[in-house]
Short mmCIF file of C-alpha atoms in Angstrom, two decimals:
data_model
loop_
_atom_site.label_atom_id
_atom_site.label_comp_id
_atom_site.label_asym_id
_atom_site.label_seq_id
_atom_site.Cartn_x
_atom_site.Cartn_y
_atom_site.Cartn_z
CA UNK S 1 0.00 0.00 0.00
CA UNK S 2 1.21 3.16 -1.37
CA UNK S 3 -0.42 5.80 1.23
CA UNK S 4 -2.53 5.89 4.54
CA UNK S 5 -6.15 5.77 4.45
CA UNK S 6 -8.85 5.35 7.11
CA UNK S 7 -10.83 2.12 8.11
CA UNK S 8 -14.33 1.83 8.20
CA UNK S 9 -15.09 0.42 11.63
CA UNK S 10 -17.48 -1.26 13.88
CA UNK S 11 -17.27 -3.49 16.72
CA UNK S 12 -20.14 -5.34 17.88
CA UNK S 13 -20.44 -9.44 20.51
CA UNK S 14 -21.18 -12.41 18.99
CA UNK S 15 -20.91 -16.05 19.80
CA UNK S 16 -18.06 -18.53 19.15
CA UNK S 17 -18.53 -21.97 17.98
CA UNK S 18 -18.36 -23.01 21.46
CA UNK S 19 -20.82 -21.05 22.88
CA UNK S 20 -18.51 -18.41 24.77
CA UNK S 21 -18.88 -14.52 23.60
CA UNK S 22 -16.30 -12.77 22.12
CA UNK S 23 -15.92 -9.70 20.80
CA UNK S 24 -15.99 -9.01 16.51
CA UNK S 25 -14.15 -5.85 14.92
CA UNK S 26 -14.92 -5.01 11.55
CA UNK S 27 -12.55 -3.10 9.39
CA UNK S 28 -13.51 -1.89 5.55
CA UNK S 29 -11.39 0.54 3.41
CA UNK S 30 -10.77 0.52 -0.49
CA UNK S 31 -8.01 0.10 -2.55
CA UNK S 32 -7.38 0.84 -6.04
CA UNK S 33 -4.91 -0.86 -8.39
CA UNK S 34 -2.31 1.53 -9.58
CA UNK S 35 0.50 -1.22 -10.73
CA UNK S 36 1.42 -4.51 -11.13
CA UNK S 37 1.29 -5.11 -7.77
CA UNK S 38 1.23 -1.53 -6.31
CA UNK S 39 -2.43 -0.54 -4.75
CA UNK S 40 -3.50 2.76 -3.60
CA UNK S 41 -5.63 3.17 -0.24
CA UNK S 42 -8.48 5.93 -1.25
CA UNK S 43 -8.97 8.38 1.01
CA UNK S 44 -12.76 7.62 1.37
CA UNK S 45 -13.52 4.58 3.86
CA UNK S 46 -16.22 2.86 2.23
CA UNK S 47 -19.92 2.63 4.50
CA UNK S 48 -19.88 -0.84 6.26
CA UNK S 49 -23.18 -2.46 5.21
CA UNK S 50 -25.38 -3.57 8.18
CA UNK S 51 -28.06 -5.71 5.55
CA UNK S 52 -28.17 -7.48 2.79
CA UNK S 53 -29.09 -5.64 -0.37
CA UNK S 54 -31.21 -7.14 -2.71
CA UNK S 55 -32.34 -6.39 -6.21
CA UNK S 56 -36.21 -6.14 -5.14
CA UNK S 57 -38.19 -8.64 -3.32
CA UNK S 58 -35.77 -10.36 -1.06
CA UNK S 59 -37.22 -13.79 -1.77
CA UNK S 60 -37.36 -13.62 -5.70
CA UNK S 61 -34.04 -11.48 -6.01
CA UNK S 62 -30.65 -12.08 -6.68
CA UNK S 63 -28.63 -10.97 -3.80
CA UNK S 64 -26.30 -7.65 -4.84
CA UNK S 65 -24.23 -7.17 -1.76
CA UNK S 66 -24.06 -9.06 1.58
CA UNK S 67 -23.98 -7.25 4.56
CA UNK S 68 -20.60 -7.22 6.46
CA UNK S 69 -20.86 -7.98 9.77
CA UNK S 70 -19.75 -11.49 9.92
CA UNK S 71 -18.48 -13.78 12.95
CA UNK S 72 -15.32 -14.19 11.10
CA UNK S 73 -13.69 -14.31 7.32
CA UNK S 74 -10.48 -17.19 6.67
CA UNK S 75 -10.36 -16.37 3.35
CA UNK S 76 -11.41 -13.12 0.98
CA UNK S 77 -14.20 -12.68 -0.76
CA UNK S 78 -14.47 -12.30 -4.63
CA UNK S 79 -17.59 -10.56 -5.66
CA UNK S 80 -18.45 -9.98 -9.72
CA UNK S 81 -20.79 -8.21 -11.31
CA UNK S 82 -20.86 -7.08 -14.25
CA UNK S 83 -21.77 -8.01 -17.94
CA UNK S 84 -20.58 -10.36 -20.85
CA UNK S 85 -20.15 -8.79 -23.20
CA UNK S 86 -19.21 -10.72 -27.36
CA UNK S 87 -15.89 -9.39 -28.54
CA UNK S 88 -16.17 -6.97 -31.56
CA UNK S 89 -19.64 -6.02 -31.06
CA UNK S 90 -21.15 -8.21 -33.10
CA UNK S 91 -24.88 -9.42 -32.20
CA UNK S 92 -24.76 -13.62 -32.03
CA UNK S 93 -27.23 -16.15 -30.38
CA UNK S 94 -24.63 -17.36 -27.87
CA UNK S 95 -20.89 -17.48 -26.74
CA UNK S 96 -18.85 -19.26 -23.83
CA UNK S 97 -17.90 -16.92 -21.00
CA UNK S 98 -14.71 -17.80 -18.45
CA UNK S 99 -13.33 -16.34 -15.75
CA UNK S 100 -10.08 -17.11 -14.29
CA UNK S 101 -8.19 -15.87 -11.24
CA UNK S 102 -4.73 -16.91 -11.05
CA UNK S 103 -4.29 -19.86 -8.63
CA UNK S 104 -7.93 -19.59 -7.51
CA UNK S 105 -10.41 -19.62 -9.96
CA UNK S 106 -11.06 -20.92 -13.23
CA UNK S 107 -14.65 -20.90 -13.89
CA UNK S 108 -16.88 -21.32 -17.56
CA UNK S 109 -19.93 -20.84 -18.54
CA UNK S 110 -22.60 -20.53 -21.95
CA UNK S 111 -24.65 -17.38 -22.08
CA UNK S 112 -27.09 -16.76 -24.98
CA UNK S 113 -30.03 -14.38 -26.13
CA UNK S 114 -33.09 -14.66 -25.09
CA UNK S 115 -35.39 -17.62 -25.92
CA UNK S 116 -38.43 -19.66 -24.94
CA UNK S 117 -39.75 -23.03 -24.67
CA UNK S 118 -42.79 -23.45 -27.10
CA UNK S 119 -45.08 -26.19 -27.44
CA UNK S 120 -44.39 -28.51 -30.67
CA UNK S 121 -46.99 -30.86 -31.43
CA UNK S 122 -47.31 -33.38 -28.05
CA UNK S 123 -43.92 -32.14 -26.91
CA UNK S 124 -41.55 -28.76 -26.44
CA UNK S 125 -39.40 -27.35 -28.48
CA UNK S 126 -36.49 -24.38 -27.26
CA UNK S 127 -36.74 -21.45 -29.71
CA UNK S 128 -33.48 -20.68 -31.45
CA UNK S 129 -31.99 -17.51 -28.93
CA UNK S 130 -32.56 -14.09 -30.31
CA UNK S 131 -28.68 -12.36 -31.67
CA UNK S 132 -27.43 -10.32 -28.71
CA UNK S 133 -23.94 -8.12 -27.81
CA UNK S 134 -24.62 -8.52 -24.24
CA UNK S 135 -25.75 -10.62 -21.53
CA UNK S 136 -25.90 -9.65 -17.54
CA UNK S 137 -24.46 -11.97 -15.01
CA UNK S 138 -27.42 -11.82 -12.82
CA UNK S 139 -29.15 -15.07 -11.45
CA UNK S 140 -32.35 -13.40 -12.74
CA UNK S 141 -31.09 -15.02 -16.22
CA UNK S 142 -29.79 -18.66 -14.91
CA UNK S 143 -31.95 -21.53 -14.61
CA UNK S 144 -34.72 -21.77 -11.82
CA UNK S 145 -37.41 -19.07 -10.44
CA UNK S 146 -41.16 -19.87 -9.67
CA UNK S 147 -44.18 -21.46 -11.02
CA UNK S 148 -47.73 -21.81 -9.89
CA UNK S 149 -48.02 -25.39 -8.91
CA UNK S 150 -51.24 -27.15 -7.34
CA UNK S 151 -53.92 -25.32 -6.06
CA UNK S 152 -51.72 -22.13 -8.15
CA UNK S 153 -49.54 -22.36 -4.82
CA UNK S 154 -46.42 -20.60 -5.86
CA UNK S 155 -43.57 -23.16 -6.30
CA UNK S 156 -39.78 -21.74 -6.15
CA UNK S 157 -36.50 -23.61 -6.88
CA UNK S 158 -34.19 -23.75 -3.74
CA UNK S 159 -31.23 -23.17 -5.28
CA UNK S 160 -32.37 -20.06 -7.24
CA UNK S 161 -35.61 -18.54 -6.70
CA UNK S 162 -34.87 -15.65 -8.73
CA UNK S 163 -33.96 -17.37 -12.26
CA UNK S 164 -36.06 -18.42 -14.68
CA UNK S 165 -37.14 -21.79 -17.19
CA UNK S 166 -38.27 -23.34 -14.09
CA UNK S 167 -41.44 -24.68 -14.35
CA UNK S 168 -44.17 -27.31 -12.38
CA UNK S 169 -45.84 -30.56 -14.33
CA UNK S 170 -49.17 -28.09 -13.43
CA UNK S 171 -47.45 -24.89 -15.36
CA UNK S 172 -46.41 -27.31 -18.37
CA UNK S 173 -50.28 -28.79 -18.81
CA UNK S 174 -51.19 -25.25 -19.61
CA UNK S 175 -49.08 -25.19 -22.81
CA UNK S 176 -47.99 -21.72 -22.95
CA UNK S 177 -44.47 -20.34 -23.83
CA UNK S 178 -42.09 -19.50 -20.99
CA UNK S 179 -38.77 -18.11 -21.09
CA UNK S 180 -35.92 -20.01 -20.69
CA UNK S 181 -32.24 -19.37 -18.85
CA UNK S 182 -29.74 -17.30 -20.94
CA UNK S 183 -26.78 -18.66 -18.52
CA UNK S 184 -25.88 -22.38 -18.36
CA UNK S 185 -23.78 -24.99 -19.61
CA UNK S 186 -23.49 -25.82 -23.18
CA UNK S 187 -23.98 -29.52 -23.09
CA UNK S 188 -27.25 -28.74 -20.87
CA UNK S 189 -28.67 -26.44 -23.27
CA UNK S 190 -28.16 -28.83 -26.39
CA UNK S 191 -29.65 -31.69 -24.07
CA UNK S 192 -32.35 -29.63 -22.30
CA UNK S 193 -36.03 -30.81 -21.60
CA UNK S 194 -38.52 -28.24 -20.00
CA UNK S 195 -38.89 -30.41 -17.23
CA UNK S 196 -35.54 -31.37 -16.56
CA UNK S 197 -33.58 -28.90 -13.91
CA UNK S 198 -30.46 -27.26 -14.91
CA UNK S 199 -27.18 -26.24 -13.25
CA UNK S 200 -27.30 -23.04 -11.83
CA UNK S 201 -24.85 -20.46 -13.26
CA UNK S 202 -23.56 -16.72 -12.07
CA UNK S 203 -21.40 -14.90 -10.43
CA UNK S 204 -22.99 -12.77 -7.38
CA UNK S 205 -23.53 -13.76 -3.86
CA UNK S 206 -25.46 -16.45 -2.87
CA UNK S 207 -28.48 -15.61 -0.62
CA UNK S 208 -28.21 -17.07 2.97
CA UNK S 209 -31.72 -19.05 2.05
CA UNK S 210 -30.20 -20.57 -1.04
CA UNK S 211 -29.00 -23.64 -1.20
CA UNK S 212 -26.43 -25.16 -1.47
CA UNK S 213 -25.70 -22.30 1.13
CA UNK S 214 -28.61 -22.89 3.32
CA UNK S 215 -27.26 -26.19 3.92
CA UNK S 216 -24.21 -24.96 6.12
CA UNK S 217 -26.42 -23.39 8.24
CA UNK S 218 -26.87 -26.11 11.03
CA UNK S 219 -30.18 -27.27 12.47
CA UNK S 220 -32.43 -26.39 15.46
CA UNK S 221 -32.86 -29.43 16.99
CA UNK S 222 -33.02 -30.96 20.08
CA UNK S 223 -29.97 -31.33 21.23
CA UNK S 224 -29.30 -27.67 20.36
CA UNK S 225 -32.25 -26.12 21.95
CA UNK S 226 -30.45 -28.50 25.62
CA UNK S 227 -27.26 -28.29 25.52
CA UNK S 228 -26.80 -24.58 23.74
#
C-alpha cells in the first residue's frame, strides 16, 4: 500500500462456535490498483453495510451485496458483477464466457439471447436464442425461479428462486411459452427438456436461504435447543 487511508469500523459481541462470547471488529477501506502489484488506499472509507441488499423482493431477487458484519472471514471474498459482453460487437445467439483468477479460480460458462420453450406438437421445443452483444451476469437469467403449482400455490427452486425456465408438471399442462435461462452450460442447453432442472450459473452472492448455502447453516434441533 502506497499511502494511509482510514478504516471503516465497527465493533459489535457475537458467539463462538463453542458457545462463549467474544468480541468481533470489523474493518472496511478501499483500494485501487495503480501497478502490477502496487495498490492505492483511497482516502474515502467505504460505508460498512449492516443488511443485505437485494435487487427487489428479497425472496425472488438475486442478492447484490451481503452485509458485512460477519463472525469471522479465513479467506477473501471475490464478488463480480458485471456483464458479458461478445468481442467486436457483433450481435450472435450465444458465446462461452470464463473467468479465471490466477491460482484460484477458473470458472466457464454458456450465455445466450433470449429464448423460450414453445409447445411442438405433443412435446416442447427451445426457440433458437434471439442475436445479442450482451448478456448480464445476474441469477435473474440462470436456470430456476417460480411457477404456480397445485392449487396455483407458488412453487420456487431452492437453489435459485430468482432465475427463470423453471417450471411445475401443473405450469407445463397449460401449454404456454415461458422463457428459458440465458446462462448455463453448453452440453445442458443442447440436451435440455422443459422439465428437466439445470445447473445453476452466475457470479454474485449467494443468498443465505439458497441452497447449497442454506445447507451450512446447522439445524435447530433438540440437542441444540439442551445443551446450547
Amino acid at each position: 500500500v502506497t499511502s494511509s487511508f482510514p478504516f471503516g469500523h465497527l465493533c459489535f459481541r457475537h458467539w463462538h462456535t463453542d458457545g462463549s462470547e467474544v468480541g468481533v471488529i470489523v474493518d472496511k477501506a478501499q483500494f485501487q490498483r495503480s501497478g502490477p502489484d502496487t495498490f492505492r488506499g483511497l482516502s474515502k472509507p467505504p460505508n460498512i453495510v449492516l443488511d443485505d441488499t437485494f435487487a427487489g423482493d428479497p425472496g425472488t431477487s438475486p442478492l447484490q451485496q451481503e452485509q458485512d458484519l460477519a463472525p469471522g472471514k479465513i479467506g477473501a471474498d471475490i464478488r463480480i458483477l458485471g456483464v458479458a459482453r461478445k468481442s467486436g460487437g457483433q450481435a450472435v445467439t450465444d458465446w462461452p464466457v470464463q473467468i479465471d483468477v490466477e491460482r484460484r479460480l477458473n470458472y466457464a460458462f454458456q450465455v445466450r439471447g433470449p429464448s423460450l420453450w414453445e409447445p411442438n406438437g405433443t412435446g416442447w421445443a427451445l426457440s433458437a436464442p434471439e442475436p445479442v452483444t450482451a448478456v448480464p451476469l445476474t441469477y435473474s437469467l440462470a436456470y430456476g425461479g417460480t411457477s404456480l403449482g397445485k392449487e396455483n400455490e407458488l412453487v420456487a427452486t431452492s437453489e435459485n428462486p430468482a432465475g427463470i425456465g423453471f417450471v411445475t408438471p401443473e405450469r407445463l399442462q397449460r401449454r404456454d411459452p415461458f422463457p428459458a435461462p440465458q446462462i448455463g452450460d453448453l452440453a445442458e442447453f443442447i440436451s435440455a427438456r422443459p422439465d428437466k432442472p439445470m445447473t445453476v450459473h452466475g457470479t454474485a452472492p449467494i443468498a443465505k436461504a439458497w441452497l447449497p448455502r442454506r445447507a451450512h447453516a446447522g439445524t435447530f434441533d433438540d440437542a441444540w435447543k439442551q445443551e446450547r
